[in-house]
Coordinates of C-alpha atoms in Angstrom, one line a residue:
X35 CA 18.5 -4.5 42.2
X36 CA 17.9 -1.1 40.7
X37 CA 20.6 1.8 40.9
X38 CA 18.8 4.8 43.2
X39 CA 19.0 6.4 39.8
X40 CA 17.0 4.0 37.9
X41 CA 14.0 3.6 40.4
X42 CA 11.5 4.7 38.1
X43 CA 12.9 2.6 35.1
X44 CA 10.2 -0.2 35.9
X45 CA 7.5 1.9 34.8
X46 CA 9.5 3.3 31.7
X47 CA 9.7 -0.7 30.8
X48 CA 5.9 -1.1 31.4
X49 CA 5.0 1.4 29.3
X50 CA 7.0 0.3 26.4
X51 CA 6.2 -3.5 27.0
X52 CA 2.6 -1.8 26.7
X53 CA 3.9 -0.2 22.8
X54 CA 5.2 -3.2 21.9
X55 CA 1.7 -5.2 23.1
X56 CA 0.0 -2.3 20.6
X57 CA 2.0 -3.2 18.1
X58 CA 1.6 -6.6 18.3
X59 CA -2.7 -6.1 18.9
X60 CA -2.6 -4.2 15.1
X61 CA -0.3 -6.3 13.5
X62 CA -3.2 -9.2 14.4
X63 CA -5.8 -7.1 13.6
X64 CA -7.9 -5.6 10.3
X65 CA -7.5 -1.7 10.7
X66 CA -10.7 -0.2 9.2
X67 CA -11.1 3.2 11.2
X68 CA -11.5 6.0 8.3
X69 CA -8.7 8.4 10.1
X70 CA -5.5 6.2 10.5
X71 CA -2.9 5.1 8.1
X72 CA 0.4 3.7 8.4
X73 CA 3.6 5.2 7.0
X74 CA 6.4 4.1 5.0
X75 CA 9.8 3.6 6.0
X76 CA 11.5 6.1 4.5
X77 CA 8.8 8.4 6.3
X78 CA 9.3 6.8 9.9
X79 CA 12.8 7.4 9.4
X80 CA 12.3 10.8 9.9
X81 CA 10.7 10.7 13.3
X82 CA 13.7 9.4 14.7
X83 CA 16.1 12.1 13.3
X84 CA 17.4 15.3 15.6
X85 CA 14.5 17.4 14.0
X86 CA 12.5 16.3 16.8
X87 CA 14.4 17.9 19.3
X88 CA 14.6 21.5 17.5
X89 CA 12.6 24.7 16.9
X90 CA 11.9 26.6 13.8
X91 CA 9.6 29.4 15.0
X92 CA 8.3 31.4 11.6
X93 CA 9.2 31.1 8.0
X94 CA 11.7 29.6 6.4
X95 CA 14.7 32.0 5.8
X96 CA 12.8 34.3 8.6
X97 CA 13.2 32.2 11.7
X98 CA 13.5 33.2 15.3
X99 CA 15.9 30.7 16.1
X100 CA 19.7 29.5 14.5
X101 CA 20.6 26.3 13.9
X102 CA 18.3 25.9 10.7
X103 CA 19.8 26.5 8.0
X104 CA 18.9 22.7 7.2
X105 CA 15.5 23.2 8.2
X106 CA 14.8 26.0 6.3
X107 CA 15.9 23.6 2.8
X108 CA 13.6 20.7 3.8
X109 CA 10.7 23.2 4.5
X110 CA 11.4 24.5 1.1
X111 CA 11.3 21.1 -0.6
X112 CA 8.3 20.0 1.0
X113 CA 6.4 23.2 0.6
X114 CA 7.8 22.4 -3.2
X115 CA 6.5 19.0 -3.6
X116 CA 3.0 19.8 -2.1
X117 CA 2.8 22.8 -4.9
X118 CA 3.4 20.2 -7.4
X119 CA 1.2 17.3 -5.6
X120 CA -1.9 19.7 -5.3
X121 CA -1.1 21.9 -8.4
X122 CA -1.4 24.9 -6.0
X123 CA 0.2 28.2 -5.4
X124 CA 0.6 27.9 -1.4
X125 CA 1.2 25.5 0.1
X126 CA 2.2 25.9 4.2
X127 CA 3.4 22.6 6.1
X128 CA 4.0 23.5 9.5
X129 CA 0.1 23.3 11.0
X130 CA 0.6 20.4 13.6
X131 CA -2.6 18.8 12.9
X132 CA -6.0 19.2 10.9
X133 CA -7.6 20.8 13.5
X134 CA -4.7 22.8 14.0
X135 CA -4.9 23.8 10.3
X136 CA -8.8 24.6 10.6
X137 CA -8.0 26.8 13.9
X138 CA -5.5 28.6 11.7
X139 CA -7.6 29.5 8.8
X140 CA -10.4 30.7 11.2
X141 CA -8.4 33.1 13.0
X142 CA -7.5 34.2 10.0
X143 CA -10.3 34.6 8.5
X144 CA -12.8 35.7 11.3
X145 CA -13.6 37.4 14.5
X146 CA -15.5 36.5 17.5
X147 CA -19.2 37.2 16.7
X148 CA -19.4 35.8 13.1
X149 CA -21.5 33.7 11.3
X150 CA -20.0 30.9 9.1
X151 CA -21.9 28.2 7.3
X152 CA -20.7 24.7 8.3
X153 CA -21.6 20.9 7.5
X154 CA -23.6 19.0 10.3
X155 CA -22.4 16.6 12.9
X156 CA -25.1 14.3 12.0
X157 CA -23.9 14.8 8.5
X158 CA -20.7 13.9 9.0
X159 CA -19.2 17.5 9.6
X160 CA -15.9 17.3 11.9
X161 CA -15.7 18.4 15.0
X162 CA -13.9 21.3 14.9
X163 CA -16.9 23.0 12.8
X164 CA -19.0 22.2 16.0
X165 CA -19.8 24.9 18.4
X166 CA -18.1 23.4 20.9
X167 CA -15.1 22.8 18.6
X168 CA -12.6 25.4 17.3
X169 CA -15.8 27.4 15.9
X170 CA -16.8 28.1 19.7
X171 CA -13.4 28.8 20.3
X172 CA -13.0 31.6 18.4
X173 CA -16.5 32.6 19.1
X174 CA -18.5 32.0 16.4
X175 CA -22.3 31.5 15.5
X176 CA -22.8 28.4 12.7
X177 CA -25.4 27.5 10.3
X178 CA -25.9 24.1 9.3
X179 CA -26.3 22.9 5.5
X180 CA -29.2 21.2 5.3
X181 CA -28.4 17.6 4.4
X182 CA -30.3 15.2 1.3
X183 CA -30.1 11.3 3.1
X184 CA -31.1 10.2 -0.2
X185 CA -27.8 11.2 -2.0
X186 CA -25.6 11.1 1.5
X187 CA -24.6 15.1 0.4
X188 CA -25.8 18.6 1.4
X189 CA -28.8 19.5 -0.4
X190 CA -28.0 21.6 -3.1
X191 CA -30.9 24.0 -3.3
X192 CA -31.7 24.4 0.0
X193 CA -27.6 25.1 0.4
X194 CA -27.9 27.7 -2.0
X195 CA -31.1 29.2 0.0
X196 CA -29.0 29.2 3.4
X197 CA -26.0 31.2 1.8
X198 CA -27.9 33.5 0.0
X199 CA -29.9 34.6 3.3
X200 CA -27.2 34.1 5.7
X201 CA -24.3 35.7 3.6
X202 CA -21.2 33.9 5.7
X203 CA -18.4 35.8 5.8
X204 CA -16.8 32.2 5.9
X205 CA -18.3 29.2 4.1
X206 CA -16.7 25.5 5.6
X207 CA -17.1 22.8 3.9
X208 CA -15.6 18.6 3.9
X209 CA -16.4 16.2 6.5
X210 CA -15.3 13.0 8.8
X211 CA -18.1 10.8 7.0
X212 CA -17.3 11.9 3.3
X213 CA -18.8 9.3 0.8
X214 CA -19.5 11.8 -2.1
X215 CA -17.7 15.0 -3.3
X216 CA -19.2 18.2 -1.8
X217 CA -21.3 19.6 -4.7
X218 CA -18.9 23.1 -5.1
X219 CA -19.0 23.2 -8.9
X220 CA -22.9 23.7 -8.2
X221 CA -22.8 26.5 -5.4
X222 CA -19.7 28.1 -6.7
X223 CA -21.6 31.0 -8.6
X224 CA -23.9 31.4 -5.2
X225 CA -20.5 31.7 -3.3
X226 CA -18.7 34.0 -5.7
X227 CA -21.9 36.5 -5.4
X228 CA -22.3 36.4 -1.6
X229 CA -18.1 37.2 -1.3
X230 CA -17.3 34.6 1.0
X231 CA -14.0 32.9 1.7
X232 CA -14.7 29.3 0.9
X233 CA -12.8 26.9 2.9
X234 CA -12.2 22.5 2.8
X235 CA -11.6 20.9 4.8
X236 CA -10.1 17.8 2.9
X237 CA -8.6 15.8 5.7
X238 CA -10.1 12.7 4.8
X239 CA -9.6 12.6 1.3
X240 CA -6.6 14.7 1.0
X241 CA -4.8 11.7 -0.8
X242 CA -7.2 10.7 -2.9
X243 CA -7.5 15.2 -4.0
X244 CA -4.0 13.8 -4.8
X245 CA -3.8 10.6 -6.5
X246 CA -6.3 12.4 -9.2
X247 CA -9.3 10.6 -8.0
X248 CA -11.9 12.6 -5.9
X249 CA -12.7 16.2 -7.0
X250 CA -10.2 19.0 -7.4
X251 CA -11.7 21.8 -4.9
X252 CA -9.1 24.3 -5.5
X253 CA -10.4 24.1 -9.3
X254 CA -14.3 23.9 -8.2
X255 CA -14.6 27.0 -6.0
X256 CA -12.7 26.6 -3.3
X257 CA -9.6 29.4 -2.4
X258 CA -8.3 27.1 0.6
X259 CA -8.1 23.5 1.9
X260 CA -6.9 22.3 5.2
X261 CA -6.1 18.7 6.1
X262 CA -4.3 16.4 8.4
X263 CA -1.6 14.6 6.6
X264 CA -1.9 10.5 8.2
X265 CA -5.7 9.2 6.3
X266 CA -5.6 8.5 2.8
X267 CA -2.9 11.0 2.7
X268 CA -0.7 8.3 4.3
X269 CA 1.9 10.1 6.5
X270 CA 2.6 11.5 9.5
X271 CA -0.1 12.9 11.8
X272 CA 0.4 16.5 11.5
X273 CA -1.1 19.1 9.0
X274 CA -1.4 20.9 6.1
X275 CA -3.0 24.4 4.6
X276 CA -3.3 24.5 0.8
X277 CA -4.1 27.9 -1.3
X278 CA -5.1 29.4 -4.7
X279 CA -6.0 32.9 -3.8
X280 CA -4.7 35.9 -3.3
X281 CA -1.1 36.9 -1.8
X282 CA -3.1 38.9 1.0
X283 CA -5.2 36.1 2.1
X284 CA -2.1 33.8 1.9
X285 CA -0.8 36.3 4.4
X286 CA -3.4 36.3 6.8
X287 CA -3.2 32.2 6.6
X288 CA 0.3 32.4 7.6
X289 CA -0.2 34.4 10.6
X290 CA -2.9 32.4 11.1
X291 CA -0.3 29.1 11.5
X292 CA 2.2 31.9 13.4
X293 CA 1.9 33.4 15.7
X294 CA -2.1 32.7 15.6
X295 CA -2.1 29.3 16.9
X296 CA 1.2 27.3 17.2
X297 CA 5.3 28.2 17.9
X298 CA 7.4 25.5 17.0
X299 CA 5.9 23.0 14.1
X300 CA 7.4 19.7 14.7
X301 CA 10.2 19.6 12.3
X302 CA 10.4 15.5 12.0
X303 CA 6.8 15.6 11.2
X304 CA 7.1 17.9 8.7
X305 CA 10.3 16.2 6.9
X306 CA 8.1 12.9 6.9
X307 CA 5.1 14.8 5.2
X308 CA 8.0 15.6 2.6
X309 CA 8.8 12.4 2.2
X310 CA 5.0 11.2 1.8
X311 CA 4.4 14.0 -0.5
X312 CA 7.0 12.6 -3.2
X313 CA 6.0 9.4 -2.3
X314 CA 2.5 10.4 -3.5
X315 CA 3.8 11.9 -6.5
X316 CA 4.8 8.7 -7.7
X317 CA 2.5 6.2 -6.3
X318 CA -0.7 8.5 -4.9
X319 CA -2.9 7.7 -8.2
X320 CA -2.8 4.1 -8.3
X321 CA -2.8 3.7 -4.7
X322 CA -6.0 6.2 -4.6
X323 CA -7.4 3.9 -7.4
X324 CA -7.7 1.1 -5.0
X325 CA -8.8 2.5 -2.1
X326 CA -12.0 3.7 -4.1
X327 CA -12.4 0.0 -5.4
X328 CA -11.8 -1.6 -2.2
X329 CA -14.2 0.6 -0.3
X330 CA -16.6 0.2 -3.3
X331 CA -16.6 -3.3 -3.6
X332 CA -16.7 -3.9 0.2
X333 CA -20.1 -1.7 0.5
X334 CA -21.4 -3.9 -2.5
X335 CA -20.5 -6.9 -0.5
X336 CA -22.1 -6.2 2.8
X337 CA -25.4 -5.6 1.6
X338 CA -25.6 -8.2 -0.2
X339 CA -24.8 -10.1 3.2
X340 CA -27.5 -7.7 4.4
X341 CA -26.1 -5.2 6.2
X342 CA -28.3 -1.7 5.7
X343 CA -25.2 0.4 3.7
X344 CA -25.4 3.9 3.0
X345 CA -25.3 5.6 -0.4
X346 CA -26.5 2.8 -2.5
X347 CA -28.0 5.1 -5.1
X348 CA -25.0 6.7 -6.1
X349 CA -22.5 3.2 -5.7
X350 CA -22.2 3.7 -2.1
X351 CA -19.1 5.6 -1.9
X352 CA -16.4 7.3 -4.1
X353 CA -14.4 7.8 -1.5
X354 CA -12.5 5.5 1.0
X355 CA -15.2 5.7 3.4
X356 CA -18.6 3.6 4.2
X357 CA -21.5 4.7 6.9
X358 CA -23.6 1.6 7.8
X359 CA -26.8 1.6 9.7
X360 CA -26.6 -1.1 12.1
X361 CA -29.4 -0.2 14.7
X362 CA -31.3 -3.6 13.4
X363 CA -28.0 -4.9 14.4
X364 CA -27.4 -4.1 18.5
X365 CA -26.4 0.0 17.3
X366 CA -23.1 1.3 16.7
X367 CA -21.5 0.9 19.7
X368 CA -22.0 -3.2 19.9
X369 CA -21.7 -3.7 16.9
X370 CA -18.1 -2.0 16.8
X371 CA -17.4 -3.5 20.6
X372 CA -17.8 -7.3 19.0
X373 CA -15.6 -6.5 16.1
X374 CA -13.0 -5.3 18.0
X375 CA -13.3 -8.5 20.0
X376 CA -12.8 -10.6 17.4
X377 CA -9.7 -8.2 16.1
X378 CA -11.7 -6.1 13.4
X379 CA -11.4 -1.9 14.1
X380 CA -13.4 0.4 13.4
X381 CA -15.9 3.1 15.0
X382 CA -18.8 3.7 16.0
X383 CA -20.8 6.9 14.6
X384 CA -23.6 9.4 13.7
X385 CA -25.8 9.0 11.0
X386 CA -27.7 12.0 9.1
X387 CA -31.1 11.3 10.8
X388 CA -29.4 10.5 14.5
X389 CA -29.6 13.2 17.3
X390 CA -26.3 14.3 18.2
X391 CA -26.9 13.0 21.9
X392 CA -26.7 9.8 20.8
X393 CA -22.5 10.1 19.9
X394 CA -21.9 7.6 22.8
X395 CA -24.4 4.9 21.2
X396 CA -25.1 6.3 17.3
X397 CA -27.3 4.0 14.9
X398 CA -24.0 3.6 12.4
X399 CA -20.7 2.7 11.9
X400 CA -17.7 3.8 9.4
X401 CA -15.3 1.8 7.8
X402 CA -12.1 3.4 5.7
X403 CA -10.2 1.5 3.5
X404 CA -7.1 3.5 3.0
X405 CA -5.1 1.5 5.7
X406 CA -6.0 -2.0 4.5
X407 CA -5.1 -1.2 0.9
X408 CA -2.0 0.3 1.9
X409 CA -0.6 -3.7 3.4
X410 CA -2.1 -5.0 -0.4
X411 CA -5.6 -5.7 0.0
X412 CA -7.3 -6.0 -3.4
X413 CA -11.4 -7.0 -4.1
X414 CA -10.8 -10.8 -3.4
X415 CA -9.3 -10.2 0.0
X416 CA -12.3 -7.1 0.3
X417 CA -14.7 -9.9 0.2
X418 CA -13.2 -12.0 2.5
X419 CA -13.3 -9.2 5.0
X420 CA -17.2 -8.7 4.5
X421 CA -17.5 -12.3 5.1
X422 CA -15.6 -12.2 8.3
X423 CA -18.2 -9.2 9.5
X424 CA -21.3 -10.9 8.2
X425 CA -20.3 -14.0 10.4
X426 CA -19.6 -12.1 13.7
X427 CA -22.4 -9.7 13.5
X428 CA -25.3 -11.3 11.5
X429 CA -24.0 -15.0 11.8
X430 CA -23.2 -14.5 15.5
X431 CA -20.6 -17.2 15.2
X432 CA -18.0 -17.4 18.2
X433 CA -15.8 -14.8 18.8
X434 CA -12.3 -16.5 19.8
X435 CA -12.9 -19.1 17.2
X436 CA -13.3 -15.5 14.9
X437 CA -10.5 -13.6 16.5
X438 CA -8.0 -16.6 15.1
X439 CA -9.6 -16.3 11.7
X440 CA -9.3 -12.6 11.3
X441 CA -5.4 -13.4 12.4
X442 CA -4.5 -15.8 10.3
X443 CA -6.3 -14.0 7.7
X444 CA -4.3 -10.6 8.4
X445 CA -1.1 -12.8 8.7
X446 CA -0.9 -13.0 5.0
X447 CA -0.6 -9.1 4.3
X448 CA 3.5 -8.5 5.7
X449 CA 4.6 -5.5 3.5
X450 CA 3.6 -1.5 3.2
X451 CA 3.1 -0.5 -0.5
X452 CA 2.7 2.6 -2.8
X453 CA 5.8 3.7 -1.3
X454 CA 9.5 3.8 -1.7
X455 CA 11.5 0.7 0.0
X456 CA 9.8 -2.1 2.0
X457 CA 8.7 -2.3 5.3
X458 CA 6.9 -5.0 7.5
X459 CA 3.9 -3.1 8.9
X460 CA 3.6 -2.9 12.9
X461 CA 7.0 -4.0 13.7
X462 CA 7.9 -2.7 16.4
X463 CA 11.6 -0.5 16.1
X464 CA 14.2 -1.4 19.1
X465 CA 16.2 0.9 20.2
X466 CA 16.6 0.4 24.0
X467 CA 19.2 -1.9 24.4

């Protein structure tokens, strides 16, 4: 019988027998959603440290607070080793999230009342560039790029058209669905005339920026990229702000972070980032390599088991990430509710040409590859995988008979790579005793 004191630990059990079922649910599944990743164990370390429990309001060496004279060296070494990861001249850590980050560079930016020029929904734009995101938060009025399905990328010279006319004080661009680099090198000259701050948001690809293998936005136009830190970036789920402009702007971006929209900045989080960052120094290009061959040869694969991929004029993807039209197919949301019954994750989402009422039930789905390649998927297990999602969606072949494939299929992938040390992925860490 329970101590009087201890009458609520049944429920504390529950909800870490429920964990530990999590656990167990990805360690038997195939993760493909675009936004996740899992970390090394150097990096999980640091969640479990006494940062957690502390406060470091401000700058390092300029806090609010004692106790961090510790602190204050991490934060230095990680703002260090994302310098050198990003080649940048700023470099601020302490945003909690990517949305965070994006709330930080529009107050600093902005003010309620002005027009900024923003990616789609529908064209994969995230949604804190929606009006009902952060951008209606801080009160401002966006215009759309116009979107070319064709190449799965804004449309150049109608972009050019829509900056020239609407002269943003703010132009935002990166998205959620990002097959293709944004096109900067071609608008830059457009931007530079119309004076606006340009802004990217690279949360998606923020590892592959790093590993050398997408596009280098702080050398194409851009002055400032945001990002969460946990997608092909693979650590913890907090953010990032990364500069090359001008000491003043830096300024505003920093008071942007605080006291514009956050206090304390989650100082475990932050050490892991450090820890990822250096870990990207050393393995980031080769592990960004294979993400763009594993999503590349898995988009090759399912159309030629004829699923409707996007972006098959330009190779389908340079990125980690595939869109798939799947409305001859049942529509997003089915076709994503049987693979996840059958132990295959992803999401459901909006296409270019979909209305953005139709979020709940969207013709396509993504995939991201960044997660599988980081247990040691290469092409030959890639094609597995598009065999597996041929037979439960086109095939229709039974799902429990499925779900034990796609297990014993996973079961053969038991270590994280591109990191330092080794880890078995999804076990679950015991402390309660």
């Amino acid at each position: 019988m329970l101590n009087k004191s201890d009458e609520f630990l049944e429920d504390a059990l529950f909800i870490r027998e429920l964990a530990m079922k999590h656990n167990k649910f990805f360690e038997e599944s195939i993760p493909l959603i675009a936004s996740e990743n899992i970390m090394s164990p150097m990096a999980m370390e640091m969640l479990l440290t006494d940062l957690g429990f502390r406060y470091a309001e401000g700058l390092p060496h300029k806090r609010y607070y004692q106790g961090n004279q510790i602190v204050d060296i991490i934060e230095d070494k990680v703002t260090d080793l994302g310098r050198a990861l990003f080649n940048a001249k700023y470099v601020d850590p302490r945003p909690l999230s990517g949305t965070n980050s994006n709330m930080a560079v529009l107050y600093a930016f902005t003010k309620p009342g002005d027009t900024i020029t923003t990616p789609a929904l529908s064209g994969g734009g995230h949604i804190s560039s929606a009006p009902f995101g952060a951008v209606g938060f801080r009160g401002l009025k966006t215009l759309n790029y116009p979107f070319d399905v064709d190449e799965m990328n804004i449309n150049v010279d109608g972009t050019i058209k829509l900056l020239k006319q609407a002269k943003p004080k703010l132009a935002w661009f990166g998205q959620s669905v990002f097959l293709f680099p944004t096109p900067l090198k071609e608008l830059r000259d457009t931007l530079e005339e119309i004076g606006s701050t340009v802004v990217y948001d690279a949360a998606h690809v923020l590892g592959l920026i790093g590993g050398k293998q997408f596009q280098d936005p702080l050398r194409e136009g851009a002055q400032i990229i945001t990002g969460s830190t946990h997608k092909t970036l693979p650590g913890p789920q907090h953010g990032i702000i990364i500069g090359e402009t001008t000491e003043e702007k830096w300024k505003k971006v920093q008071r942007g972070v605080f006291p514009g929209t956050l206090s304390n900045h989650h100082l475990n989080a932050m050490a892991a980032l450090g820890v990822t960052l250096a870990e990207h120094l050393d393995y980031g290009e080769a592990y960004a390599k294979q993400i763009i061959k594993n999503a590349q040869t898995l988009g090759s694969e399912l159309s030629k088991l004829g699923f409707n991929v996007l972006g098959e004029k330009n190779g389908f993807t340079k990125s980690h990430t595939l869109a798939i039209d799947v409305s001859k197919n049942g529509g997003g949301k089915e076709v994503a509710e049987k693979l996840e019954s059958c132990n295959i994750i992803l999401n459901k989402n909006l296409l270019p040409y979909d209305d953005n009422k139709k979020s709940m039930n969207p013709s396509g789905i993504r995939i991201g590859t960044q997660e599988v390649t980081r247990i040691g998927f290469k092409e030959a297990d890639i094609k597995e995988l598009a065999e597996l999602i041929s037979d439960i969606i086109i095939k229709k072949k039974d799902p429990e008979v499925m779900a034990e494939k796609v297990r014993d299929f996973k079961s053969t992938f038991n270590e994280v790579q591109y990191c330092f040390g080794k880890f078995k992925p999804y076990q679950y860490i015991e402390l309660f005793k």
